[in-house]
PDB file of C-alpha atoms in Angstrom:
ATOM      1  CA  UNK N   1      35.932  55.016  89.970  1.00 48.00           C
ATOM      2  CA  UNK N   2      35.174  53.797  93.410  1.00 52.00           C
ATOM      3  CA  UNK N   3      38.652  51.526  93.139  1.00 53.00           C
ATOM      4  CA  UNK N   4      40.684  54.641  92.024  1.00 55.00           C
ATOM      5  CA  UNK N   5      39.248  56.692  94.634  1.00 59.00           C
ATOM      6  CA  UNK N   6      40.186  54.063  96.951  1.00 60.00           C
ATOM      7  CA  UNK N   7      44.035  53.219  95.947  1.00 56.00           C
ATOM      8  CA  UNK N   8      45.061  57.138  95.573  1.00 57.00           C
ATOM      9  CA  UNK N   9      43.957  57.209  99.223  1.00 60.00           C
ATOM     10  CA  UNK N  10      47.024  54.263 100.328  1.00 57.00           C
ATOM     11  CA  UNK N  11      49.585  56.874  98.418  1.00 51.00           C
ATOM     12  CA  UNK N  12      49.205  58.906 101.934  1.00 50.00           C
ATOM     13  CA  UNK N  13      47.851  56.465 104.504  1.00 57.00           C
ATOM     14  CA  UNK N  14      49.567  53.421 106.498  1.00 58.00           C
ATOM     15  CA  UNK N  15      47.749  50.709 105.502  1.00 57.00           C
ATOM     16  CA  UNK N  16      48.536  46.728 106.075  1.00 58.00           C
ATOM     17  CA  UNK N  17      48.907  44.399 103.621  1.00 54.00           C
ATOM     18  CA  UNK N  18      45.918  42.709 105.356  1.00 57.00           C
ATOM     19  CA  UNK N  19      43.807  45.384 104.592  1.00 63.00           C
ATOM     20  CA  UNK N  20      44.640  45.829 101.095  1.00 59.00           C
ATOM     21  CA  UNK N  21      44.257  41.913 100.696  1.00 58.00           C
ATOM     22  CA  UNK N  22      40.948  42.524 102.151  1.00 62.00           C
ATOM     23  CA  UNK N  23      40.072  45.362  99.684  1.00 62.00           C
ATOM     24  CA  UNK N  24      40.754  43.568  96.731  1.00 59.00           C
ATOM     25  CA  UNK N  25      39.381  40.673  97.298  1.00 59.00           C
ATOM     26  CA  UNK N  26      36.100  42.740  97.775  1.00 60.00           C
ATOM     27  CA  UNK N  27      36.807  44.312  94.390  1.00 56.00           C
ATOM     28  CA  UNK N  28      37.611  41.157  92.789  1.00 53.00           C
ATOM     29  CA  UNK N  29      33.831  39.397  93.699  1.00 52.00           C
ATOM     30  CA  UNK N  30      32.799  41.755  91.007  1.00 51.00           C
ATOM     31  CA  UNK N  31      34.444  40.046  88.489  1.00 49.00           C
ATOM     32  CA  UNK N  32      34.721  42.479  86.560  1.00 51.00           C
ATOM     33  CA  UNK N  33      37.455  44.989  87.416  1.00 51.00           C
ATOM     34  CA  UNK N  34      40.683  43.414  86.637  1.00 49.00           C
ATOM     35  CA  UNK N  35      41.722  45.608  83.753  1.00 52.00           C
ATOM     36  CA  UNK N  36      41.298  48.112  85.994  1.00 54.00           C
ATOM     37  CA  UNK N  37      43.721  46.890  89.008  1.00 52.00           C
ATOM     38  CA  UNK N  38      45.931  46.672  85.282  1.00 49.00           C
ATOM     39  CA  UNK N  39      45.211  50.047  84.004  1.00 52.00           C
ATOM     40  CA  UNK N  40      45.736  51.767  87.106  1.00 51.00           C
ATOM     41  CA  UNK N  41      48.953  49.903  88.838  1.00 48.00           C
ATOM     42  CA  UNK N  42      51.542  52.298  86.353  1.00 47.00           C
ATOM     43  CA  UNK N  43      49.544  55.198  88.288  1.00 50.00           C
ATOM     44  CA  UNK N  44      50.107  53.835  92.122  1.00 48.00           C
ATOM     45  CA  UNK N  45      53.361  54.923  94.279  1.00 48.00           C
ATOM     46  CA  UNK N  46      55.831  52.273  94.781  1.00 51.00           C
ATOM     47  CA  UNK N  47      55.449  51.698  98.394  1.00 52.00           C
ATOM     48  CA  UNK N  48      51.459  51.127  97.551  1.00 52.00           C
ATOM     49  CA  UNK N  49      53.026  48.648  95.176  1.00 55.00           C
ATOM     50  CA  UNK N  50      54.970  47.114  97.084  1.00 57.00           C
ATOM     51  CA  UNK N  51      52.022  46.510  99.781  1.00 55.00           C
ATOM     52  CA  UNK N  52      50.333  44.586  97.211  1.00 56.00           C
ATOM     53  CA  UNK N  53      52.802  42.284  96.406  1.00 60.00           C
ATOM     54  CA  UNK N  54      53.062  41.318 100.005  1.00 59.00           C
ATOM     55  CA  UNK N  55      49.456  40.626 100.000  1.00 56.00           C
ATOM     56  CA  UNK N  56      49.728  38.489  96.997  1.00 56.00           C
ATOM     57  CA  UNK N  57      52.469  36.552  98.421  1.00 55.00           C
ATOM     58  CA  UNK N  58      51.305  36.441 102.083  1.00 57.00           C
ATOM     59  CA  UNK N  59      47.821  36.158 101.120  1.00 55.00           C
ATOM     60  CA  UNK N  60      45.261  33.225  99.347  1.00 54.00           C
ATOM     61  CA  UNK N  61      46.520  31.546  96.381  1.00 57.00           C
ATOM     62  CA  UNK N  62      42.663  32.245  94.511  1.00 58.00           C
ATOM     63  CA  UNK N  63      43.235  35.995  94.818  1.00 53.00           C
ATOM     64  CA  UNK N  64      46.500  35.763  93.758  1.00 55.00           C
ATOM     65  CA  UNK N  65      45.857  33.708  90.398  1.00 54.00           C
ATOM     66  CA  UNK N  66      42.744  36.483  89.892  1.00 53.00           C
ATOM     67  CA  UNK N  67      45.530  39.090  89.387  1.00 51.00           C
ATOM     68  CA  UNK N  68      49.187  38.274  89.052  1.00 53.00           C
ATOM     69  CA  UNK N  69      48.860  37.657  85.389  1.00 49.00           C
ATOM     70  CA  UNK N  70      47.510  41.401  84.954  1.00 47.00           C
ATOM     71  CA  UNK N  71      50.036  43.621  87.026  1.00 48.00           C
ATOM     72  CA  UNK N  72      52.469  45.205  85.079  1.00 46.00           C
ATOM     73  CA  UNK N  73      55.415  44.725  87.430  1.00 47.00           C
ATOM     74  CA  UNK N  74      58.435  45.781  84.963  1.00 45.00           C
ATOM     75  CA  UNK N  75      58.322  49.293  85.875  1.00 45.00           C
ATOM     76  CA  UNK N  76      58.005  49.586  89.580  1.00 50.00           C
ATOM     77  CA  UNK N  77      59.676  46.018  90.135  1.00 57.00           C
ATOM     78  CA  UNK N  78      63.125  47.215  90.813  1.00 57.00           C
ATOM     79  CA  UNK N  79      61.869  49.729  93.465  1.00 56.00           C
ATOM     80  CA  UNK N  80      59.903  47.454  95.113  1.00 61.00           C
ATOM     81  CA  UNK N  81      62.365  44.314  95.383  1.00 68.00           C
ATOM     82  CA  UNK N  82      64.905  43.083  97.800  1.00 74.00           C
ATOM     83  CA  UNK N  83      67.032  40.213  98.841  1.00 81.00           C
ATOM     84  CA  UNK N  84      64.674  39.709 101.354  1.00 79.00           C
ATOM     85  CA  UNK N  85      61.565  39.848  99.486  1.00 75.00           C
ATOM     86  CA  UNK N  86      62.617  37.887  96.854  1.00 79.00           C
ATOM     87  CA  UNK N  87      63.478  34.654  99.113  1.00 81.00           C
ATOM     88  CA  UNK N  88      60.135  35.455 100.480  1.00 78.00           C
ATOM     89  CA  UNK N  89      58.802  35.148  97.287  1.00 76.00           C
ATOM     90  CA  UNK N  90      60.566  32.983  95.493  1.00 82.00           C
ATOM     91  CA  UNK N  91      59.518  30.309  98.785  1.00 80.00           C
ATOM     92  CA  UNK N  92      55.916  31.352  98.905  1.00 76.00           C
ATOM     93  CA  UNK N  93      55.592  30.484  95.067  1.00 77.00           C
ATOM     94  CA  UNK N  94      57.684  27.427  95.339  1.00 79.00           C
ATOM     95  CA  UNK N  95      55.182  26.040  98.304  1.00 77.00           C
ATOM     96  CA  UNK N  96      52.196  26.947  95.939  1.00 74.00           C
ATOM     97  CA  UNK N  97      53.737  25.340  92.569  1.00 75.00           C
ATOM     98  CA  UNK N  98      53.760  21.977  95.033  1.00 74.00           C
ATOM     99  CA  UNK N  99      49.711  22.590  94.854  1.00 73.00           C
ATOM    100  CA  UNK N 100      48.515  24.740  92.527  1.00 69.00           C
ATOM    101  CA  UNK N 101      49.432  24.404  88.456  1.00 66.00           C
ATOM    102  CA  UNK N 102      49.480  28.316  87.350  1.00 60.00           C
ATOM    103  CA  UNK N 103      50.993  29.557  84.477  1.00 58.00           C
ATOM    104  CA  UNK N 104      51.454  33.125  86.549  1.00 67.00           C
ATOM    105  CA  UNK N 105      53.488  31.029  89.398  1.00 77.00           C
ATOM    106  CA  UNK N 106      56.123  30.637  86.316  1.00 82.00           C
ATOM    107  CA  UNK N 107      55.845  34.066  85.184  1.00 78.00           C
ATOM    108  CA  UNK N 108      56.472  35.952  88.308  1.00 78.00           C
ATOM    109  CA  UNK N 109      59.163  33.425  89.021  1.00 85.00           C
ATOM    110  CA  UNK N 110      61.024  34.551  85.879  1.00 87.00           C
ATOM    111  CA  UNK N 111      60.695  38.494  86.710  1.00 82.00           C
ATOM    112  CA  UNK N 112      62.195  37.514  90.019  1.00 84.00           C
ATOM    113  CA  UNK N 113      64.932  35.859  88.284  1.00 91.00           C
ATOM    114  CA  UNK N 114      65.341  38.942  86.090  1.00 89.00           C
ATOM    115  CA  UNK N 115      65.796  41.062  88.617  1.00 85.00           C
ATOM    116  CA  UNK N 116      68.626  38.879  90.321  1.00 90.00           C
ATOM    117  CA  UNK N 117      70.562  38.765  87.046  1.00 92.00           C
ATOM    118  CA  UNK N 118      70.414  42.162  86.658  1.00 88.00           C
ATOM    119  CA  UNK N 119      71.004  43.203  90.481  1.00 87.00           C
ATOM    120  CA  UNK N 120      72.856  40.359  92.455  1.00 90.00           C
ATOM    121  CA  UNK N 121      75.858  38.581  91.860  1.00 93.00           C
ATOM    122  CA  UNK N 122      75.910  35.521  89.516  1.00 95.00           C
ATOM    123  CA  UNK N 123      76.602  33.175  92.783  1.00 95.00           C
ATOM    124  CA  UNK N 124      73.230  34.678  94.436  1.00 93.00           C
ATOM    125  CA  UNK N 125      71.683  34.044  91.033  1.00 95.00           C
ATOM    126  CA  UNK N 126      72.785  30.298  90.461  1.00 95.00           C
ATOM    127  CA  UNK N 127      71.780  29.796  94.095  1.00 94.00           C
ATOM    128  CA  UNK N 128      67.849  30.908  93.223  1.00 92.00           C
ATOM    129  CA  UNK N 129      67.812  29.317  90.361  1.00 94.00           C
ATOM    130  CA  UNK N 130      69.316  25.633  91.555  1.00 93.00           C
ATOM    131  CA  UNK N 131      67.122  26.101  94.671  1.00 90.00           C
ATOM    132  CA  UNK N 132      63.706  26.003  92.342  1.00 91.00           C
ATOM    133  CA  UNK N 133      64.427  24.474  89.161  1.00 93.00           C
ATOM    134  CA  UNK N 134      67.237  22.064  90.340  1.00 92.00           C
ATOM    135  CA  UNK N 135      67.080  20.598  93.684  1.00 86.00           C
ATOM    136  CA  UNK N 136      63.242  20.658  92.764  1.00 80.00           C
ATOM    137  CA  UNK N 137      61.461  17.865  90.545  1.00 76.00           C
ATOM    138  CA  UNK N 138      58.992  20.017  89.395  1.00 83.00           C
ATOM    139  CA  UNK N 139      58.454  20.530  85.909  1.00 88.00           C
ATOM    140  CA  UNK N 140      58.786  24.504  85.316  1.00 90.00           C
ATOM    141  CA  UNK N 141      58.701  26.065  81.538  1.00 91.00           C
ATOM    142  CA  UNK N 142      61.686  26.410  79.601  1.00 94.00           C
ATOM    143  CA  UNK N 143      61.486  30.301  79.128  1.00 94.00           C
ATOM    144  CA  UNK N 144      62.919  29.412  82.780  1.00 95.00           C
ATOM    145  CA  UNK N 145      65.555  27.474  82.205  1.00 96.00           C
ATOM    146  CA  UNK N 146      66.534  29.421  79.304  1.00 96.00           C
ATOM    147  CA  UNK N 147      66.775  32.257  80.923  1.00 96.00           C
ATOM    148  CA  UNK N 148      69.169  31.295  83.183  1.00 97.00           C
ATOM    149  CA  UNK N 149      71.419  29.127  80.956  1.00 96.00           C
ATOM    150  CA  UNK N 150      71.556  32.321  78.899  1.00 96.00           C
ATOM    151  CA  UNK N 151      72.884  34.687  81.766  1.00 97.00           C
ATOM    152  CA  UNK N 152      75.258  31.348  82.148  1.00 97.00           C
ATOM    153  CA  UNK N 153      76.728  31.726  78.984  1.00 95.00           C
ATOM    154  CA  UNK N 154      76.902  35.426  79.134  1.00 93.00           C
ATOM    155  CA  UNK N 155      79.025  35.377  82.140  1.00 92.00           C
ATOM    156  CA  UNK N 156      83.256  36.464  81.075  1.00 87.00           C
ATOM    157  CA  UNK N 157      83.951  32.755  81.711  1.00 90.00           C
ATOM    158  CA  UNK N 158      81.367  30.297  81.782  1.00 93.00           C
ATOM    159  CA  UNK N 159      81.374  27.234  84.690  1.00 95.00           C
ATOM    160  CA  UNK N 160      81.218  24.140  82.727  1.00 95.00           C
ATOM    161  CA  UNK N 161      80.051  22.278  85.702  1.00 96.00           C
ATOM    162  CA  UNK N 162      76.806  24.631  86.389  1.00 96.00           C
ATOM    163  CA  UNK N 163      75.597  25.254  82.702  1.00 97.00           C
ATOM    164  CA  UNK N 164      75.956  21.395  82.100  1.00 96.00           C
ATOM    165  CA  UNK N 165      73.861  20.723  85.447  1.00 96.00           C
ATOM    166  CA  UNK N 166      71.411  22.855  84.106  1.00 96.00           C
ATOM    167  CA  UNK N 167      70.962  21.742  80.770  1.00 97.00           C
ATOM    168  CA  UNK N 168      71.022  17.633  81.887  1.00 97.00           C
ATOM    169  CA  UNK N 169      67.961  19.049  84.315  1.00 96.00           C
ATOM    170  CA  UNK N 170      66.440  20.655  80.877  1.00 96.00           C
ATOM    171  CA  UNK N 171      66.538  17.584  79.075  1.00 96.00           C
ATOM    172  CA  UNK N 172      65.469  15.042  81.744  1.00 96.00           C
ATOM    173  CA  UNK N 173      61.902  17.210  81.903  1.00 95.00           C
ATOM    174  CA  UNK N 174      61.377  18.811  78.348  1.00 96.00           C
ATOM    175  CA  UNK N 175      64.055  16.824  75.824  1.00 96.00           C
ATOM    176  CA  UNK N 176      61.442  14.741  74.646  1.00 97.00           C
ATOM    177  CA  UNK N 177      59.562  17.830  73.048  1.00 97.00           C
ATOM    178  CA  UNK N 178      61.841  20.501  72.215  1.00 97.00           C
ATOM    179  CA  UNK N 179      64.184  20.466  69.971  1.00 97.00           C
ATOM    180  CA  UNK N 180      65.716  23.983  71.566  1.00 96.00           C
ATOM    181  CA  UNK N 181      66.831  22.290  74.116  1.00 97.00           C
ATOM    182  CA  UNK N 182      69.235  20.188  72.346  1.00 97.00           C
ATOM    183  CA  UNK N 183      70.508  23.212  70.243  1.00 97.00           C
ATOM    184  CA  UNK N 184      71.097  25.295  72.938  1.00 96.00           C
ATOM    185  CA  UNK N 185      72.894  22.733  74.512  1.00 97.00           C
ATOM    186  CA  UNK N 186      75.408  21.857  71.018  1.00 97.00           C
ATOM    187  CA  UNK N 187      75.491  25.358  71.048  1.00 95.00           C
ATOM    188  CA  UNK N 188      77.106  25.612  74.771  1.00 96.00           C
ATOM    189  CA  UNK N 189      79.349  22.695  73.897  1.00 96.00           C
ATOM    190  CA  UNK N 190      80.730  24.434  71.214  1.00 95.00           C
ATOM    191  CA  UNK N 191      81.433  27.589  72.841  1.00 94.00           C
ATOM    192  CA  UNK N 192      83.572  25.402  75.471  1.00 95.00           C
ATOM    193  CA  UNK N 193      85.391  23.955  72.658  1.00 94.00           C
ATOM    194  CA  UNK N 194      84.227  20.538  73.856  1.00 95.00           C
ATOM    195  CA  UNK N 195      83.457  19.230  70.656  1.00 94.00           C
ATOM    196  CA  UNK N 196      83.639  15.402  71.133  1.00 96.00           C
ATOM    197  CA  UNK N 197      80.352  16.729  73.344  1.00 95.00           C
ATOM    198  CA  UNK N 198      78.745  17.873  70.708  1.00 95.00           C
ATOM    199  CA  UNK N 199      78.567  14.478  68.748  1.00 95.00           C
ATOM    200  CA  UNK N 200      77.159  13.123  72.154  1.00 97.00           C
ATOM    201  CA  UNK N 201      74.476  15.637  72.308  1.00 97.00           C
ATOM    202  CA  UNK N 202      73.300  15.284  68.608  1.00 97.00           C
ATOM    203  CA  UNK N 203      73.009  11.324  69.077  1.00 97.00           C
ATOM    204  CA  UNK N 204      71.550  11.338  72.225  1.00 97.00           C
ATOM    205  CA  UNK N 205      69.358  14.192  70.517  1.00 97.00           C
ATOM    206  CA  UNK N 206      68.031  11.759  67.789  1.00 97.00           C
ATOM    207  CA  UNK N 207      67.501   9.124  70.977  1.00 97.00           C
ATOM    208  CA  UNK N 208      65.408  11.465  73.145  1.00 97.00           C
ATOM    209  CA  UNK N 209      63.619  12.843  71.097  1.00 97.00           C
ATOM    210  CA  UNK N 210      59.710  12.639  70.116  1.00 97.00           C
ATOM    211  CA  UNK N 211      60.254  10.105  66.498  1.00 96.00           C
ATOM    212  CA  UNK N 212      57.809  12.933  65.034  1.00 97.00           C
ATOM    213  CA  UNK N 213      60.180  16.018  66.106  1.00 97.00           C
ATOM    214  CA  UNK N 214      63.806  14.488  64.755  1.00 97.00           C
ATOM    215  CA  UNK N 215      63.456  15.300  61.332  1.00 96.00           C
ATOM    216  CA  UNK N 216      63.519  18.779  62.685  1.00 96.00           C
ATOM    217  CA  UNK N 217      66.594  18.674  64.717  1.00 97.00           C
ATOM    218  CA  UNK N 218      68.633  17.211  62.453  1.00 96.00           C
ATOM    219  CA  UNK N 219      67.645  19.924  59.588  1.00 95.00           C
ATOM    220  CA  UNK N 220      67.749  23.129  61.692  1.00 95.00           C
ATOM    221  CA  UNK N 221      71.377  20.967  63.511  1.00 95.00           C
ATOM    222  CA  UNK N 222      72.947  20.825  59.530  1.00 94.00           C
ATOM    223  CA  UNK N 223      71.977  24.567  59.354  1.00 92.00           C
ATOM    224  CA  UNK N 224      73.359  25.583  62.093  1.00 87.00           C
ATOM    225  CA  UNK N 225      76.374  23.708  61.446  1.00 83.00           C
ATOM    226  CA  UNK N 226      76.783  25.791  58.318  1.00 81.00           C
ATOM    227  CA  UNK N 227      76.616  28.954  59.173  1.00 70.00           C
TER     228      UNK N 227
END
């Protein structure tokens, strides 16, 4: 009660994302009141909302890994967001994933993305997402990269040249162990008509591959093939 009382009295008050950092973290050494900072987010005015996400990002990467994972940003996130934010962001998460492993660093990553496909040209969006997942040898999860190759082969025309970038960066970190990968990728040959690529992908497919995960490709590849 004492942490509702608290937020409902930002909704009319000017208060700095240093102070709200400070706040939770005080909360937080309870341990115990994260489903509440979850429970109660959907209830807090955007501009209270938007203070806490600049004290996650400007703040300490152990408070932010305490509550990322719980805040349920799809409502409020388009409110909240801007060009200007997002670079923010997208940096400040980039500098932590150099540090930190965190499944939430991913997560909020891909909302972030989500919200540039859906609000930003697709030349703003292939610049975020070649900034952190190309020109960057981390390893991120493939929800990532499939994300973006899918708003790549949404697009009226797609660029041969970026969706193949991406996918060669898919397959040097994760085509040893997913099959999807290589799927995806016969599947985005096809749709350019470049078919003599598609016999490239399924051999190097059976080549890269885990020995234990081929079987699979090729059966679910013959499916495919026939339907």
């Amino acid at each position: 009660q004492s942490f509702k009382q608290t937020i409902s009295k930002l909704n009319d008050s000017g208060v700095s994302s240093e102070n709200i950092q400070t706040m939770l973290s005080n909360f937080l050494e309870d341990g115990n009141l994260v489903n509440e900072i979850s429970d109660f987010l959907s209830e807090i005015n955007s501009n209270v909302t938007s203070l806490m996400l600049d004290s996650m990002i400007d703040g300490n990467f152990e408070l932010y890994s305490q509550v990322a994972g719980t805040f349920r940003l799809e409502k409020d996130l388009t409110l909240v967001l801007s060009k200007e934010r997002v670079d923010s962001m997208l940096d400040q998460l980039y500098n932590w994933s150099l540090r930190y492993k965190h499944r939430n660093i991913g997560d909020l990553i891909l909302k972030l993305f989500q919200w540039s496909a859906g609000v930003e040209t697709i030349q703003a969006f292939r610049s975020r997402y070649n900034k952190v997942l190309i020109r960057s040898g981390r390893k991120w999860p493939l929800e990532l990269y499939l994300f973006c190759s899918g708003v790549e082969k949404e697009c009226k025309s797609i660029d041969k040249d970026e969706i193949e970038l991406l996918f060669e960066k898919m397959i040097s970190l994760h085509g040893a162990d997913e099959v999807n990968v290589w799927l995806e990728y016969i599947e985005v040959k096809k749709l350019l008509k470049d078919f003599t690529g598609v016999g490239d992908c399924y051999w190097r497919a059976k080549k890269t591959l885990n020995p234990s995960l081929v079987e699979e490709f090729i059966n679910r590849y013959t499916v495919s093939s026939l339907s």
